[in-house]
C-alpha cells in the first residue's frame, strides 16, 4: 500500500495561533482524507480532498497530487481543536492507508 | 439520525480466549468497515463490506480473525484465539456507498489482552 508520512508528530499551540500540518504520500492516490480524533477517541472526517483546496470554517486543506502532499491549516486555534489529526490515502487499487498522525495540543 | 453503535465499549480478556465485537451502522449505509487502531498508530483497515459482501479483507489475519455482516446491516468481528498484540481499539465505520464518501465512525471497542 501507499506509505503515508505526517509531520510534525506533535504540535503545541497557544489558543488563537495558526498552524499547518503536512501529509506526504508515496504514490498517486485516488483519494486523500483528513480526520480528527478527539481526546475521547471519536474519529471525525474533516475533508476528502484528492486535489485542490477546500475550506470548512477555521479549517482548510490543500492537496497537490502531482507533488504527493497535502496540507491541513488550522486558523485561530481553539482548545476544542486538540486531538490527533490523521491523513489517509486511498491507492489506485483501493487500499486505504493512514499516517501515524499529528498530536495537537491547544493551550488556553 | 443515530450514529454508528458499537458494543461492548471495553473488554479485558486473557490470551487464547475468544472475543466478539458488534457494530450497527447508520441506517441505509451500504458500506461497513472494521479498523484496528493500536495505541500511538493510525487506524488499519481490517475488512470492508459492501452490503453483505466482502470488498477487501486483505489485512485481516484470517487465521484468528473473522467477520460477518448478515443481511447487510449489522456486523460482528471475532478474534479466536486472542494474542497479546491484539490489544487495540476496534473501530467500526459506515458510509452510504464507499471510500469516496464520508465515513462515520463509532466510538470503538477498547480491547486489552492479558
CSV table of N, CA and C in Angstrom, one decimal, chain A residues 6-99:
chain,number,residue,atom,x,y,z
A,6,UNK,N,3.3,11.8,8.2
A,6,UNK,CA,2.8,13.1,8.7
A,6,UNK,C,3.8,13.8,9.5
A,7,UNK,N,3.7,15.1,9.4
A,7,UNK,CA,4.6,15.9,10.2
A,7,UNK,C,3.9,17.2,10.6
A,8,UNK,N,4.3,17.8,11.8
A,8,UNK,CA,5.2,17.2,12.8
A,8,UNK,C,4.4,16.1,13.6
A,9,UNK,N,5.1,15.3,14.3
A,9,UNK,CA,4.4,14.3,15.1
A,9,UNK,C,3.6,14.9,16.3
A,10,UNK,N,4.1,16.0,16.8
A,10,UNK,CA,3.4,16.7,17.9
A,10,UNK,C,3.5,18.2,17.7
A,11,UNK,N,2.4,18.9,18.1
A,11,UNK,CA,2.3,20.3,18.0
A,11,UNK,C,1.6,20.9,19.2
A,12,UNK,N,2.3,21.9,19.8
A,12,UNK,CA,1.6,22.6,20.9
A,12,UNK,C,1.4,24.0,20.5
A,13,UNK,N,0.1,24.5,20.7
A,13,UNK,CA,-0.2,25.8,20.2
A,13,UNK,C,-0.9,26.6,21.3
A,14,UNK,N,-0.7,27.9,21.3
A,14,UNK,CA,-1.4,28.7,22.2
A,14,UNK,C,-2.8,29.1,21.5
A,15,UNK,N,-3.8,29.2,22.2
A,15,UNK,CA,-5.1,29.5,21.7
A,15,UNK,C,-5.0,30.7,20.8
A,16,UNK,N,-5.6,30.6,19.6
A,16,UNK,CA,-5.6,31.8,18.7
A,16,UNK,C,-4.5,31.7,17.6
A,17,UNK,N,-3.6,30.8,17.8
A,17,UNK,CA,-2.5,30.6,16.9
A,17,UNK,C,-2.9,29.9,15.6
A,18,UNK,N,-2.2,30.0,14.6
A,18,UNK,CA,-2.4,29.3,13.3
A,18,UNK,C,-1.4,28.2,13.2
A,19,UNK,N,-1.7,27.1,12.4
A,19,UNK,CA,-0.7,26.1,12.3
A,19,UNK,C,-1.0,25.3,10.9
A,20,UNK,N,0.1,24.6,10.5
A,20,UNK,CA,0.0,23.8,9.3
A,20,UNK,C,0.5,22.4,9.5
A,21,UNK,N,-0.3,21.4,9.2
A,21,UNK,CA,0.1,20.0,9.3
A,21,UNK,C,0.3,19.5,7.9
A,22,UNK,N,1.3,18.6,7.8
A,22,UNK,CA,1.7,18.1,6.4
A,22,UNK,C,1.5,16.6,6.4
A,23,UNK,N,1.1,16.2,5.2
A,23,UNK,CA,1.0,14.7,4.9
A,23,UNK,C,1.6,14.5,3.5
A,24,UNK,N,2.6,13.6,3.5
A,24,UNK,CA,3.3,13.2,2.3
A,24,UNK,C,2.9,11.7,2.0
A,25,UNK,N,2.7,11.4,0.7
A,25,UNK,CA,2.3,10.1,0.4
A,25,UNK,C,3.2,9.6,-0.8
A,26,UNK,N,3.4,8.3,-0.8
A,26,UNK,CA,4.5,7.8,-1.7
A,26,UNK,C,4.1,7.5,-3.1
A,27,UNK,N,2.8,7.5,-3.4
A,27,UNK,CA,2.4,7.2,-4.8
A,27,UNK,C,1.1,8.0,-5.1
A,28,UNK,N,0.7,7.9,-6.4
A,28,UNK,CA,-0.5,8.6,-6.8
A,28,UNK,C,-1.7,8.0,-6.0
A,29,UNK,N,-2.7,8.9,-5.8
A,29,UNK,CA,-3.8,8.5,-4.9
A,29,UNK,C,-5.1,8.7,-5.7
A,30,UNK,N,-6.1,7.9,-5.3
A,30,UNK,CA,-7.5,8.0,-5.7
A,30,UNK,C,-8.2,9.1,-4.9
A,31,UNK,N,-7.8,9.1,-3.6
A,31,UNK,CA,-8.5,10.0,-2.7
A,31,UNK,C,-7.6,10.2,-1.5
A,32,UNK,N,-7.7,11.4,-0.9
A,32,UNK,CA,-6.9,11.8,0.3
A,32,UNK,C,-7.9,12.3,1.3
A,33,UNK,N,-7.9,11.8,2.5
A,33,UNK,CA,-8.8,12.3,3.5
A,33,UNK,C,-8.0,12.8,4.8
A,34,UNK,N,-8.6,13.7,5.5
A,34,UNK,CA,-8.2,14.2,6.8
A,34,UNK,C,-9.2,13.9,7.8
A,35,UNK,N,-8.7,13.4,9.0
A,35,UNK,CA,-9.6,13.1,10.1
A,35,UNK,C,-9.1,13.7,11.3
A,36,UNK,N,-10.0,14.0,12.3
A,36,UNK,CA,-9.7,14.4,13.6
A,36,UNK,C,-10.2,13.4,14.6
A,37,UNK,N,-9.3,13.0,15.5
A,37,UNK,CA,-9.6,12.1,16.6
A,37,UNK,C,-9.6,12.9,17.9
A,38,UNK,N,-10.7,13.1,18.5
A,38,UNK,CA,-10.7,13.9,19.8
A,38,UNK,C,-10.1,13.1,20.9
A,39,UNK,N,-9.9,13.8,22.0
A,39,UNK,CA,-9.2,13.1,23.2
A,39,UNK,C,-10.0,11.9,23.7
A,40,UNK,N,-11.3,11.8,23.4
A,40,UNK,CA,-12.1,10.6,23.8
A,40,UNK,C,-12.1,9.5,22.8
A,41,UNK,N,-11.4,9.7,21.7
A,41,UNK,CA,-11.2,8.6,20.7
A,41,UNK,C,-12.1,8.7,19.5
A,42,UNK,N,-13.1,9.6,19.5
A,42,UNK,CA,-14.0,9.7,18.4
A,42,UNK,C,-13.3,10.3,17.1
A,43,UNK,N,-13.5,9.5,16.0
A,43,UNK,CA,-12.8,9.9,14.8
A,43,UNK,C,-13.9,10.6,13.9
A,44,UNK,N,-13.5,11.7,13.4
A,44,UNK,CA,-14.4,12.5,12.5
A,44,UNK,C,-13.7,12.8,11.2
A,45,UNK,N,-14.5,12.6,10.1
A,45,UNK,CA,-14.0,13.0,8.8
A,45,UNK,C,-14.0,14.6,8.7
A,46,UNK,N,-12.8,15.1,8.3
A,46,UNK,CA,-12.8,16.6,8.1
A,46,UNK,C,-12.9,16.9,6.6
A,47,UNK,N,-12.1,16.3,5.8
A,47,UNK,CA,-12.1,16.6,4.4
A,47,UNK,C,-11.8,15.3,3.6
A,48,UNK,N,-12.5,15.2,2.4
A,48,UNK,CA,-11.8,14.3,1.5
A,48,UNK,C,-11.5,15.2,0.3
A,49,UNK,N,-10.2,15.1,-0.1
A,49,UNK,CA,-9.6,16.1,-1.0
A,49,UNK,C,-8.5,15.5,-1.8
A,50,UNK,N,-8.9,14.8,-2.9
A,50,UNK,CA,-7.8,14.2,-3.7
A,50,UNK,C,-7.0,15.2,-4.5
A,51,UNK,N,-7.5,16.5,-4.6
A,51,UNK,CA,-6.7,17.5,-5.2
A,51,UNK,C,-7.4,18.9,-4.9
A,52,UNK,N,-6.7,20.0,-5.0
A,52,UNK,CA,-7.3,21.3,-4.9
A,52,UNK,C,-7.3,21.7,-3.4
A,53,UNK,N,-8.2,22.7,-3.2
A,53,UNK,CA,-8.3,23.3,-1.8
A,53,UNK,C,-9.8,23.3,-1.4
A,54,UNK,N,-10.0,23.0,-0.1
A,54,UNK,CA,-11.3,23.1,0.5
A,54,UNK,C,-11.2,23.8,1.8
A,55,UNK,N,-12.3,24.4,2.2
A,55,UNK,CA,-12.4,25.1,3.4
A,55,UNK,C,-13.6,24.8,4.2
A,56,UNK,N,-13.5,24.7,5.5
A,56,UNK,CA,-14.7,24.4,6.3
A,56,UNK,C,-14.4,25.2,7.6
A,57,UNK,N,-15.0,26.4,7.7
A,57,UNK,CA,-14.8,27.2,8.9
A,57,UNK,C,-13.4,27.6,9.1
A,58,UNK,N,-12.8,27.3,10.2
A,58,UNK,CA,-11.4,27.7,10.5
A,58,UNK,C,-10.4,26.7,9.9
A,59,UNK,N,-10.9,25.6,9.4
A,59,UNK,CA,-10.0,24.6,8.8
A,59,UNK,C,-10.0,24.7,7.3
A,60,UNK,N,-8.9,24.4,6.7
A,60,UNK,CA,-8.8,24.3,5.3
A,60,UNK,C,-7.8,23.3,4.9
A,61,UNK,N,-7.9,22.7,3.7
A,61,UNK,CA,-6.9,21.7,3.3
A,61,UNK,C,-6.6,21.9,1.8
A,62,UNK,N,-5.3,21.6,1.5
A,62,UNK,CA,-4.9,21.7,0.1
A,62,UNK,C,-4.1,20.4,-0.2
A,63,UNK,N,-4.5,19.8,-1.3
A,63,UNK,CA,-3.7,18.6,-1.8
A,63,UNK,C,-3.1,19.0,-3.2
A,64,UNK,N,-1.8,18.7,-3.3
A,64,UNK,CA,-1.1,18.9,-4.5
A,64,UNK,C,-0.7,17.5,-5.0
A,65,UNK,N,-1.6,16.8,-5.7
A,65,UNK,CA,-1.4,15.4,-6.0
A,65,UNK,C,-0.2,15.1,-6.8
A,66,UNK,N,0.2,16.1,-7.7
A,66,UNK,CA,1.4,15.8,-8.6
A,66,UNK,C,2.6,15.8,-7.8
A,67,UNK,N,2.6,16.5,-6.6
A,67,UNK,CA,3.8,16.5,-5.7
A,67,UNK,C,3.6,15.7,-4.5
A,68,UNK,N,2.5,15.0,-4.5
A,68,UNK,CA,2.3,13.9,-3.4
A,68,UNK,C,2.3,14.5,-2.0
A,69,UNK,N,1.6,15.6,-1.8
A,69,UNK,CA,1.5,16.0,-0.4
A,69,UNK,C,0.1,16.7,-0.2
A,70,UNK,N,-0.3,16.8,1.0
A,70,UNK,CA,-1.5,17.5,1.4
A,70,UNK,C,-1.2,18.3,2.7
A,71,UNK,N,-1.8,19.4,2.8
A,71,UNK,CA,-1.6,20.3,4.0
A,71,UNK,C,-3.0,20.6,4.6
A,72,UNK,N,-3.0,20.6,6.0
A,72,UNK,CA,-4.2,21.0,6.7
A,72,UNK,C,-3.8,22.2,7.5
A,73,UNK,N,-4.6,23.2,7.3
A,73,UNK,CA,-4.4,24.5,8.0
A,73,UNK,C,-5.5,24.7,9.1
A,74,UNK,N,-5.0,25.0,10.3
A,74,UNK,CA,-5.9,25.4,11.4
A,74,UNK,C,-5.6,26.8,11.7
A,75,UNK,N,-6.7,27.6,11.6
A,75,UNK,CA,-6.5,29.1,11.9
A,75,UNK,C,-7.3,29.4,13.2
A,76,UNK,N,-6.7,30.4,13.9
A,76,UNK,CA,-7.3,30.8,15.2
A,76,UNK,C,-7.7,29.6,16.1
A,77,UNK,N,-6.7,28.8,16.4
A,77,UNK,CA,-7.0,27.5,17.1
A,77,UNK,C,-7.7,27.7,18.4
A,78,UNK,N,-8.5,26.7,18.7
A,78,UNK,CA,-9.3,26.7,20.0
A,78,UNK,C,-8.9,25.4,20.7
A,79,UNK,N,-9.2,25.4,22.0
A,79,UNK,CA,-8.9,24.2,22.8
A,79,UNK,C,-9.6,23.0,22.2
A,80,UNK,N,-10.8,23.2,21.6
A,80,UNK,CA,-11.5,22.0,21.1
A,80,UNK,C,-10.9,21.5,19.8
A,81,UNK,N,-9.8,22.1,19.3
A,81,UNK,CA,-9.1,21.6,18.2
A,81,UNK,C,-8.1,20.5,18.6
A,82,UNK,N,-7.9,20.4,19.9
A,82,UNK,CA,-6.9,19.4,20.4
A,82,UNK,C,-7.3,18.0,20.0
A,83,UNK,N,-6.3,17.2,19.8
A,83,UNK,CA,-6.5,15.8,19.4
A,83,UNK,C,-5.5,15.3,18.4
A,84,UNK,N,-5.8,14.3,17.8
A,84,UNK,CA,-4.9,13.7,16.8
A,84,UNK,C,-5.5,13.9,15.4
A,85,UNK,N,-4.7,14.4,14.5
A,85,UNK,CA,-5.1,14.6,13.1
A,85,UNK,C,-4.4,13.6,12.2
A,86,UNK,N,-5.2,12.8,11.5
A,86,UNK,CA,-4.7,11.8,10.6
A,86,UNK,C,-5.1,12.1,9.2
A,87,UNK,N,-4.1,11.8,8.3
A,87,UNK,CA,-4.5,11.8,6.9
A,87,UNK,C,-4.5,10.3,6.4
A,88,UNK,N,-5.3,10.0,5.4
A,88,UNK,CA,-5.4,8.7,4.9
A,88,UNK,C,-5.4,8.8,3.4
A,89,UNK,N,-4.7,7.9,2.7
A,89,UNK,CA,-4.6,7.9,1.3
A,89,UNK,C,-5.2,6.7,0.7
A,90,UNK,N,-6.0,6.8,-0.3
A,90,UNK,CA,-6.6,5.7,-1.0
A,90,UNK,C,-5.8,5.4,-2.3
A,91,UNK,N,-5.2,4.3,-2.4
A,91,UNK,CA,-4.4,4.0,-3.6
A,91,UNK,C,-5.3,3.7,-4.8
A,92,UNK,N,-4.6,3.6,-5.9
A,92,UNK,CA,-5.4,3.3,-7.1
A,92,UNK,C,-6.0,1.9,-7.1
A,93,UNK,N,-5.5,1.0,-6.3
A,93,UNK,CA,-6.2,-0.3,-6.2
A,93,UNK,C,-7.0,-0.3,-4.9
A,94,UNK,N,-7.4,0.8,-4.4
A,94,UNK,CA,-8.5,1.0,-3.4
A,94,UNK,C,-8.0,0.4,-2.0
A,95,UNK,N,-6.7,0.6,-1.7
A,95,UNK,CA,-6.3,0.3,-0.4
A,95,UNK,C,-6.1,1.6,0.4
A,96,UNK,N,-6.7,1.6,1.6
A,96,UNK,CA,-6.6,2.9,2.4
A,96,UNK,C,-5.6,2.7,3.4
A,97,UNK,N,-4.6,3.7,3.4
A,97,UNK,CA,-3.5,3.7,4.4
A,97,UNK,C,-3.5,5.0,5.2
A,98,UNK,N,-3.5,4.9,6.5
A,98,UNK,CA,-3.4,6.0,7.4
A,98,UNK,C,-2.0,6.4,7.8
A,99,UNK,N,-1.7,7.6,8.0
A,99,UNK,CA,-0.5,8.1,8.6
A,99,UNK,C,-0.5,7.8,10.1
